[in-house]
Coordinates of C-alpha atoms in Angstrom, one line a residue:
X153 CA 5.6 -8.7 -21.3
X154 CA 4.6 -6.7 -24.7
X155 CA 4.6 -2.7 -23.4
X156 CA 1.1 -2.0 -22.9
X157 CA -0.6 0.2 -25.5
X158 CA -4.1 2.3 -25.5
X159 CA -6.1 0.4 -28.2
X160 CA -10.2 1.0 -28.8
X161 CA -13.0 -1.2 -30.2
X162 CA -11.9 -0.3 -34.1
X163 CA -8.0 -1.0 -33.1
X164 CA -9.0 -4.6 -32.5
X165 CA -11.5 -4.9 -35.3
X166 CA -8.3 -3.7 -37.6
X167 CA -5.8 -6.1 -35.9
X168 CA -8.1 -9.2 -36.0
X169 CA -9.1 -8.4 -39.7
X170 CA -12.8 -8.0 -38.8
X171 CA -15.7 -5.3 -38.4
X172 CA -16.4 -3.5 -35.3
X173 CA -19.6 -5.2 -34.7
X174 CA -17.9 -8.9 -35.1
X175 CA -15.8 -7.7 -32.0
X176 CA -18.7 -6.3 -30.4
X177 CA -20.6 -9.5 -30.6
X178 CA -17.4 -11.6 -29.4
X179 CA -17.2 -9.4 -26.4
X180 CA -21.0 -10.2 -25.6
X181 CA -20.8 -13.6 -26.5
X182 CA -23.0 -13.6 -29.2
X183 CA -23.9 -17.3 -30.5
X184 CA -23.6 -16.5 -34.3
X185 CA -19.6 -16.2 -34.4
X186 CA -17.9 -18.7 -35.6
X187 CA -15.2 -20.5 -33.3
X188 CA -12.4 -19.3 -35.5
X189 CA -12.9 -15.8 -35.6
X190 CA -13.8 -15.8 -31.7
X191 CA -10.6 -17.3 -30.6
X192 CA -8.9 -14.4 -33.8
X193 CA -10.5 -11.7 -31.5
X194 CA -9.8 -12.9 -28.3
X195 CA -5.9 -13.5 -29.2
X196 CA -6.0 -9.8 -30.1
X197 CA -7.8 -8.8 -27.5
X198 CA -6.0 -10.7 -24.9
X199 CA -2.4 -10.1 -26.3
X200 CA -3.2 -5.6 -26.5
X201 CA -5.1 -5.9 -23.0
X202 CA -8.0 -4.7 -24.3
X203 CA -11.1 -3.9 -22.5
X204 CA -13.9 -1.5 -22.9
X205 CA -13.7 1.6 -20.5
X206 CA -17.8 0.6 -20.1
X207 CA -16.7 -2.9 -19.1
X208 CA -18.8 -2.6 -15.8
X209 CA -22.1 -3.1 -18.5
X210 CA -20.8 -4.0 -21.8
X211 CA -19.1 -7.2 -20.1
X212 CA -21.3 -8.8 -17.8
X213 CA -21.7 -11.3 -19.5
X214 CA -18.5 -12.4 -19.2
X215 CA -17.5 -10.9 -15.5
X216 CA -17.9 -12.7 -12.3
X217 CA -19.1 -10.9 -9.4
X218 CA -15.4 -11.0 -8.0
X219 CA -12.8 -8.6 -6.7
X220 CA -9.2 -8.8 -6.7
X221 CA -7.0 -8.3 -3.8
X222 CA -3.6 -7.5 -4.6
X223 CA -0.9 -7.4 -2.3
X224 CA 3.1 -6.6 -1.9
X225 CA 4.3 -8.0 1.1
X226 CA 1.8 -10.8 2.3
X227 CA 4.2 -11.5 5.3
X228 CA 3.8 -8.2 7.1
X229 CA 1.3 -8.9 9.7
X230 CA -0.3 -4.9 9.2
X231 CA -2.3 -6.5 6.3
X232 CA -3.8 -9.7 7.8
X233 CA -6.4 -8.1 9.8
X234 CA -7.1 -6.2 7.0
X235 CA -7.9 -9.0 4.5
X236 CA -9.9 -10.1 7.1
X237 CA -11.9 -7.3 7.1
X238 CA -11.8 -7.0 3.8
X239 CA -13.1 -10.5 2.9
X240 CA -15.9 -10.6 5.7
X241 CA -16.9 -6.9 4.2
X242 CA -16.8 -8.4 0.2
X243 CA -18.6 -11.2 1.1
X244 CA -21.1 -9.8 3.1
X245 CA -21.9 -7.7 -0.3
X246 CA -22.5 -10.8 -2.3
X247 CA -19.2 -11.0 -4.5
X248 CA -16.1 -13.3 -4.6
X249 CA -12.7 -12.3 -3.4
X250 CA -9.6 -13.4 -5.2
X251 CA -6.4 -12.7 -2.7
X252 CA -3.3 -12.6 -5.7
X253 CA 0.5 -12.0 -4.5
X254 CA 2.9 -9.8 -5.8
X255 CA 6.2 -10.2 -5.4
X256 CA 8.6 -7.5 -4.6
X257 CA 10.2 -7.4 -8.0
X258 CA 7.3 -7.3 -9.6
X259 CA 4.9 -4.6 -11.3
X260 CA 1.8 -4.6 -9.9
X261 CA 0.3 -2.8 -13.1
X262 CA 1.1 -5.9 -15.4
X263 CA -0.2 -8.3 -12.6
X264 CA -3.7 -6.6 -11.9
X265 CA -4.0 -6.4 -16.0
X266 CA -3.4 -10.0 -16.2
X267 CA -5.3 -11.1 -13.3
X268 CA -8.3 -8.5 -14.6
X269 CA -8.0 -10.6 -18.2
X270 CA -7.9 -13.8 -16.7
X271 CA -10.8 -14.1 -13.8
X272 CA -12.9 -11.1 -15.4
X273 CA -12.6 -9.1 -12.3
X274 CA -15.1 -6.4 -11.7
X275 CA -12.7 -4.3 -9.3
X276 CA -9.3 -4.4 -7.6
X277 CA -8.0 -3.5 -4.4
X278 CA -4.0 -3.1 -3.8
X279 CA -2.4 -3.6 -0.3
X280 CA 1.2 -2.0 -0.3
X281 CA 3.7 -1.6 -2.7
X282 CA 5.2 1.1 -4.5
X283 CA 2.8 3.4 -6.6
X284 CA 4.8 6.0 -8.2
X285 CA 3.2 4.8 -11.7
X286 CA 2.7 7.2 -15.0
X287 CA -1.0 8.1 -16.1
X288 CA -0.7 6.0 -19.2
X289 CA 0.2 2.8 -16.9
X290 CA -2.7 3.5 -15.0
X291 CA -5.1 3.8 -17.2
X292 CA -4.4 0.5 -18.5
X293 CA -6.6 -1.1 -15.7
X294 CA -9.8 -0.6 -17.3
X295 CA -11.7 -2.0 -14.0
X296 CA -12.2 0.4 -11.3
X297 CA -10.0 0.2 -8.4
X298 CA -8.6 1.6 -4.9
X299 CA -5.1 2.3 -3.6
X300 CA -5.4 1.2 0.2
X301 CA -2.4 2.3 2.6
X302 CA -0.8 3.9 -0.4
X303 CA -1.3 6.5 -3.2
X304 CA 0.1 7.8 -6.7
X305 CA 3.4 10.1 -5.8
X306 CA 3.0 11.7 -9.1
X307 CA 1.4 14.8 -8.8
X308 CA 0.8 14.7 -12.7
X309 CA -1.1 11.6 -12.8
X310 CA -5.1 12.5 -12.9
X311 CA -6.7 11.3 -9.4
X312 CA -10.1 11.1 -11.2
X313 CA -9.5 7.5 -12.8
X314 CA -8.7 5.9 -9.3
X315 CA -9.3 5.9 -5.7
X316 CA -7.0 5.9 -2.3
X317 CA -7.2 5.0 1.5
X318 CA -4.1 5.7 3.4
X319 CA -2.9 8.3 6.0
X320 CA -0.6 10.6 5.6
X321 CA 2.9 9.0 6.0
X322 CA 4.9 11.8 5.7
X323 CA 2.9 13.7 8.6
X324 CA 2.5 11.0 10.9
X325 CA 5.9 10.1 10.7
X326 CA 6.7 13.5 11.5
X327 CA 4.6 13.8 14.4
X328 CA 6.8 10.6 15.8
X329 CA 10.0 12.2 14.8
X330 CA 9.1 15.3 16.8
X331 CA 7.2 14.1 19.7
X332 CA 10.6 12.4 20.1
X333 CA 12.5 15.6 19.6
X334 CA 10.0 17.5 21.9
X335 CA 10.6 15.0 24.8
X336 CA 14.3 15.6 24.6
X337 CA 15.9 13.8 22.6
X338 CA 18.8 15.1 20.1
X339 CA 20.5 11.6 18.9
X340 CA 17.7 10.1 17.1
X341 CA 18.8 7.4 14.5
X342 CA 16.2 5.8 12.1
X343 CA 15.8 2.4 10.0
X344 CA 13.9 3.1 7.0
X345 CA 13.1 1.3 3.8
X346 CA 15.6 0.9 0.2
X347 CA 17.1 4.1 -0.8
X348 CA 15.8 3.3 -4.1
X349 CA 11.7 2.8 -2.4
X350 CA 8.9 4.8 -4.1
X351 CA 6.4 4.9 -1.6
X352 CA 5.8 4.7 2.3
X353 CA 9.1 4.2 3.5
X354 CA 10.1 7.2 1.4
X355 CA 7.6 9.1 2.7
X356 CA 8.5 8.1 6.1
X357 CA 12.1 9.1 6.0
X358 CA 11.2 12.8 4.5
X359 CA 8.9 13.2 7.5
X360 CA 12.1 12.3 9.8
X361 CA 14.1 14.5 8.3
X362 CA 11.9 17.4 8.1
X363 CA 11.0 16.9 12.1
X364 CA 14.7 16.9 12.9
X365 CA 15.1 20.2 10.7
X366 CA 12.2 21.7 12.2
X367 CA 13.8 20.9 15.8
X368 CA 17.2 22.3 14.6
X369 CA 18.5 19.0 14.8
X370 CA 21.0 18.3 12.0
X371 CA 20.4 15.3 9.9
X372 CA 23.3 12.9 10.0
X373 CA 24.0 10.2 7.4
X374 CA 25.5 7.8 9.8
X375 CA 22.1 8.0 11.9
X376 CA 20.3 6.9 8.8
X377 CA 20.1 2.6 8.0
X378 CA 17.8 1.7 5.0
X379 CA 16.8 -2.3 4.6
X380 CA 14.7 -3.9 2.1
X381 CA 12.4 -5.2 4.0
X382 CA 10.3 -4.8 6.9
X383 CA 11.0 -7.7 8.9
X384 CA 12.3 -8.5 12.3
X385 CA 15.7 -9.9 11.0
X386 CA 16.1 -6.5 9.0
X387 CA 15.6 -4.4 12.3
X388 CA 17.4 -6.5 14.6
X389 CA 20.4 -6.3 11.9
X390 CA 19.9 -2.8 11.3
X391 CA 20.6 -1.9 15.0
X392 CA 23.8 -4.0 14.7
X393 CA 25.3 -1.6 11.8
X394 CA 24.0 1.2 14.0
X395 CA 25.9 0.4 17.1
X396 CA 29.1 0.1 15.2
X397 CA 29.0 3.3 13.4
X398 CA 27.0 6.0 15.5
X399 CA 25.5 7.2 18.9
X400 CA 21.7 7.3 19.4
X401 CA 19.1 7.9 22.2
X402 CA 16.4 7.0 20.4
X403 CA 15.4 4.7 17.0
X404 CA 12.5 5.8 15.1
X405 CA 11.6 2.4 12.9
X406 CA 9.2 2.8 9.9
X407 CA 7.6 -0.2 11.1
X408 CA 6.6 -2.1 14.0
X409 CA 8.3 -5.6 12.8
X410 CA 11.6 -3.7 12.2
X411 CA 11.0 -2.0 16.0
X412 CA 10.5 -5.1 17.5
X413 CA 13.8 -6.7 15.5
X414 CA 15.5 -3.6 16.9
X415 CA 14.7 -3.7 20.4
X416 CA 15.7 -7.7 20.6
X417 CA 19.4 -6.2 19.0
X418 CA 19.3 -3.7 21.3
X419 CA 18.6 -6.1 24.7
X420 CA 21.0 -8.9 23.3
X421 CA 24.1 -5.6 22.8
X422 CA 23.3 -5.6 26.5
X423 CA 21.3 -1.9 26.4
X424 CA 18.0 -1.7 28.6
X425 CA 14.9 -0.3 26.8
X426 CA 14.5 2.4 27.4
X427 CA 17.0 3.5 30.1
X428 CA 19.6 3.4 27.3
X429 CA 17.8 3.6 24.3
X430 CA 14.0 4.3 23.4
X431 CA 12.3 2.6 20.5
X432 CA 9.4 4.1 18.6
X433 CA 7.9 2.1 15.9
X434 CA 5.3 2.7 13.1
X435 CA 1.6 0.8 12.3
X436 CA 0.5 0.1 15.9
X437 CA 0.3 -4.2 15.3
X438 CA -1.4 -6.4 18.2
X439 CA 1.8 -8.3 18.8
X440 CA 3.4 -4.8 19.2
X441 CA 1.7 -4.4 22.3
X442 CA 2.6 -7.6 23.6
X443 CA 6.4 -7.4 23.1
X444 CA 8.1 -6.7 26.1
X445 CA 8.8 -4.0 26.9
X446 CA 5.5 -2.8 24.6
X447 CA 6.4 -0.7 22.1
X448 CA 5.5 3.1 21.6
X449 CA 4.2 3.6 17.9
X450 CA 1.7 5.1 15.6
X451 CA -1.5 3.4 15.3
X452 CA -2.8 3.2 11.9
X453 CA -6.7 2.5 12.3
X454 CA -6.3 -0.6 9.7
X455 CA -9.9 -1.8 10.2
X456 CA -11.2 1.5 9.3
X457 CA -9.2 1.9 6.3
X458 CA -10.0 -1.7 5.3
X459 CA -13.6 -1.2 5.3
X460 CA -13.8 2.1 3.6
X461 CA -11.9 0.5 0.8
X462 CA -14.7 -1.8 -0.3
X463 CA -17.0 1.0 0.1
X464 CA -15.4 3.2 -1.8
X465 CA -15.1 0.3 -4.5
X466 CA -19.0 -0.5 -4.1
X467 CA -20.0 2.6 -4.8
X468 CA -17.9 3.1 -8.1
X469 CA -18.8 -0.4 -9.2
X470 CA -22.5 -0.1 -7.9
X471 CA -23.7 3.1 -8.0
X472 CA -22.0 5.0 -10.4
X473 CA -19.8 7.1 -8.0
X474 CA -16.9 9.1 -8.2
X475 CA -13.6 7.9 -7.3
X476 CA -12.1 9.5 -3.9
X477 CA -9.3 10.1 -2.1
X478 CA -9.3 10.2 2.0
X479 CA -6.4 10.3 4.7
X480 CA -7.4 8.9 7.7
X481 CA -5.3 10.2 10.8
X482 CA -3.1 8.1 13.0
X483 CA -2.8 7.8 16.6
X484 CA 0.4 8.1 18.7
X485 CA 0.2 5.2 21.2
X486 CA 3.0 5.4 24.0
X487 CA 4.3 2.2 25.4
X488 CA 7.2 0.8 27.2
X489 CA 9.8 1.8 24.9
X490 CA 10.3 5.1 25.0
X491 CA 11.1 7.6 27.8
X492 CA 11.6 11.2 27.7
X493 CA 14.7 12.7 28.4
X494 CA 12.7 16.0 29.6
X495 CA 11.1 13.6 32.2
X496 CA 7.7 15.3 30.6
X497 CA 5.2 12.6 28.7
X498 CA 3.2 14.3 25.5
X499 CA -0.3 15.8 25.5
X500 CA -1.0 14.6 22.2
X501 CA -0.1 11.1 23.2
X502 CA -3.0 8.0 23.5
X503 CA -1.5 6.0 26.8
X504 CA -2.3 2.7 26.3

């Protein structure tokens, strides 16, 4: 794909060999241009990405009343009650949703430009993925839109020209790290995401490490498994590579797919959860609290998140609003899988 470029109304006049009011009346679909020198413009417009930072008015004509849904890992089962939500929510505001996967490999900056170009989206919502994006990439989405269980890690890149839902990774995966250190625990190993990952599972694995230094725990390579996914074979794999090279108490998982893959690892090795080993997991999913034994995690409140994301888009698209950014806080939920070593159970916990 052609490196994207900023380009204005008079850039595309000059590539397509035309005045700036010929563009302006292709963009509004003006009758008197000819078919020729529309589909001249539109090439150029199309192949620079082009669209007018007033798109919201100057395009209407050519938008539909339909927001795009992108997400980066459509098989983890965190964000299916959230397109739910967010569907039922969309709809129930009179516009279109257009649900659009992205696959791991790919850049979900070119995909939300081309899927902008191509359905005339008025806003876009991501689910997942790694967001550790320049400025100038970002501002190449010329449609309002919302980062939703994620945010820009570049502390350079202006929060003015988007908004974010998430929590805070990095401190709720702390508070799991050391409620497990606070209940006893000194061996705590952890399976966290690619060592090359941008986002979450990085975020994840500072918060682990800091709890552990904060506890005067040393942090110990060995105790430390990264996968590239966060899937149930990954985890239950994971533990396997752990067992052979290290001793743990305790496995803090940066999901709750990768928990439950770890615990079945742990059960088939022949260890009893959580006698032997305690398992603490990360999103709080339904089928999380079904697994047996139930597994002890942090609850993210996805309906909550899902919901505030449209608003937050509605009110940008709708009422002229200013883009936001809000952490919602998480919930330590104690299940089955974890026991104290202290024999003492935590305050700050939400028993299930």
């Amino acid at each position: 794909m052609e490196k994207i470029s900023e380009v204005n109304i008079k850039d595309i006049a000059r590539f397509a060999g035309v005045g700036v009011s010929t563009v302006s009346r292709v963009i509004n679909n003006h009758p008197d241009v000819n078919k020729e020198t529309k589909e001249r413009v539109m090439a150029v417009i199309e192949k620079h990405h082009y669209v007018p930072n007033n798109s919201a008015r100057n395009l209407k004509r050519n938008q539909s009343n339909t927001i795009g849904v992108l997400i980066k890992g459509i098989t983890n089962p965190f964000f299916s009650r959230m397109i739910k939500v967010i569907e039922k929510e969309i709809t129930r505001r009179k516009y279109s949703m257009i649900l659009h996967q992205v696959e791991s490999d790919a850049d979900e900056i070119d995909s939300a430009i081309e899927l902008s170009m191509e359905k005339k989206l008025k806003g876009i919502i991501f689910l997942g993925g790694c967001f550790n994006h320049s400025q100038q990439k970002l501002a190449a989405i010329k449609i309002p839109f919302v980062l939703t269980t994620i945010t820009s890690l570049d502390d350079s890149v202006d929060k003015t020209v988007f908004s974010s839902i998430s929590i805070d990774d990095f401190a709720e995966a702390y508070k799991a790290v050391d409620y497990i250190c606070k209940a006893g625990h000194r061996e705590i190993a952890i399976i966290s995401a690619a060592p090359d990952d941008q986002s979450i599972g990085w975020l994840r694995l500072e918060g682990y490490k800091k709890a552990l230094e904060d506890n005067g725990i040393p942090v110990e390579a060995q105790k430390i498994v990264s996968t590239g996914e966060f899937s149930l074979q990954c985890g239950y794999d994971s533990i396997n590579k752990l067992l052979s090279q290290t001793r743990f108490t305790c496995v803090f998982c940066i999901s709750d797919m990768l928990a439950m893959g770890a615990a079945k690892a742990l059960l088939d090795s022949g260890k009893k959860i959580p006698d032997d080993v305690s398992v603490v997991g990360f999103d709080g999913l339904e089928m999380a609290r079904f697994y047996s034994p139930s597994i002890t995690t942090i609850y993210q409140p996805d309906e909550a998140m899902a919901l505030d994301s449209v608003k937050t888009l509605m009110d940008v698209l709708e009422n002229e609003g200013v883009h936001r950014h809000v952490k919602f806080d998480a919930t330590l939920i104690e299940g089955e899988s974890f026991r104290p070593l202290n024999g003492e159970r935590s305050d700050n916990a939400l028993l299930p």
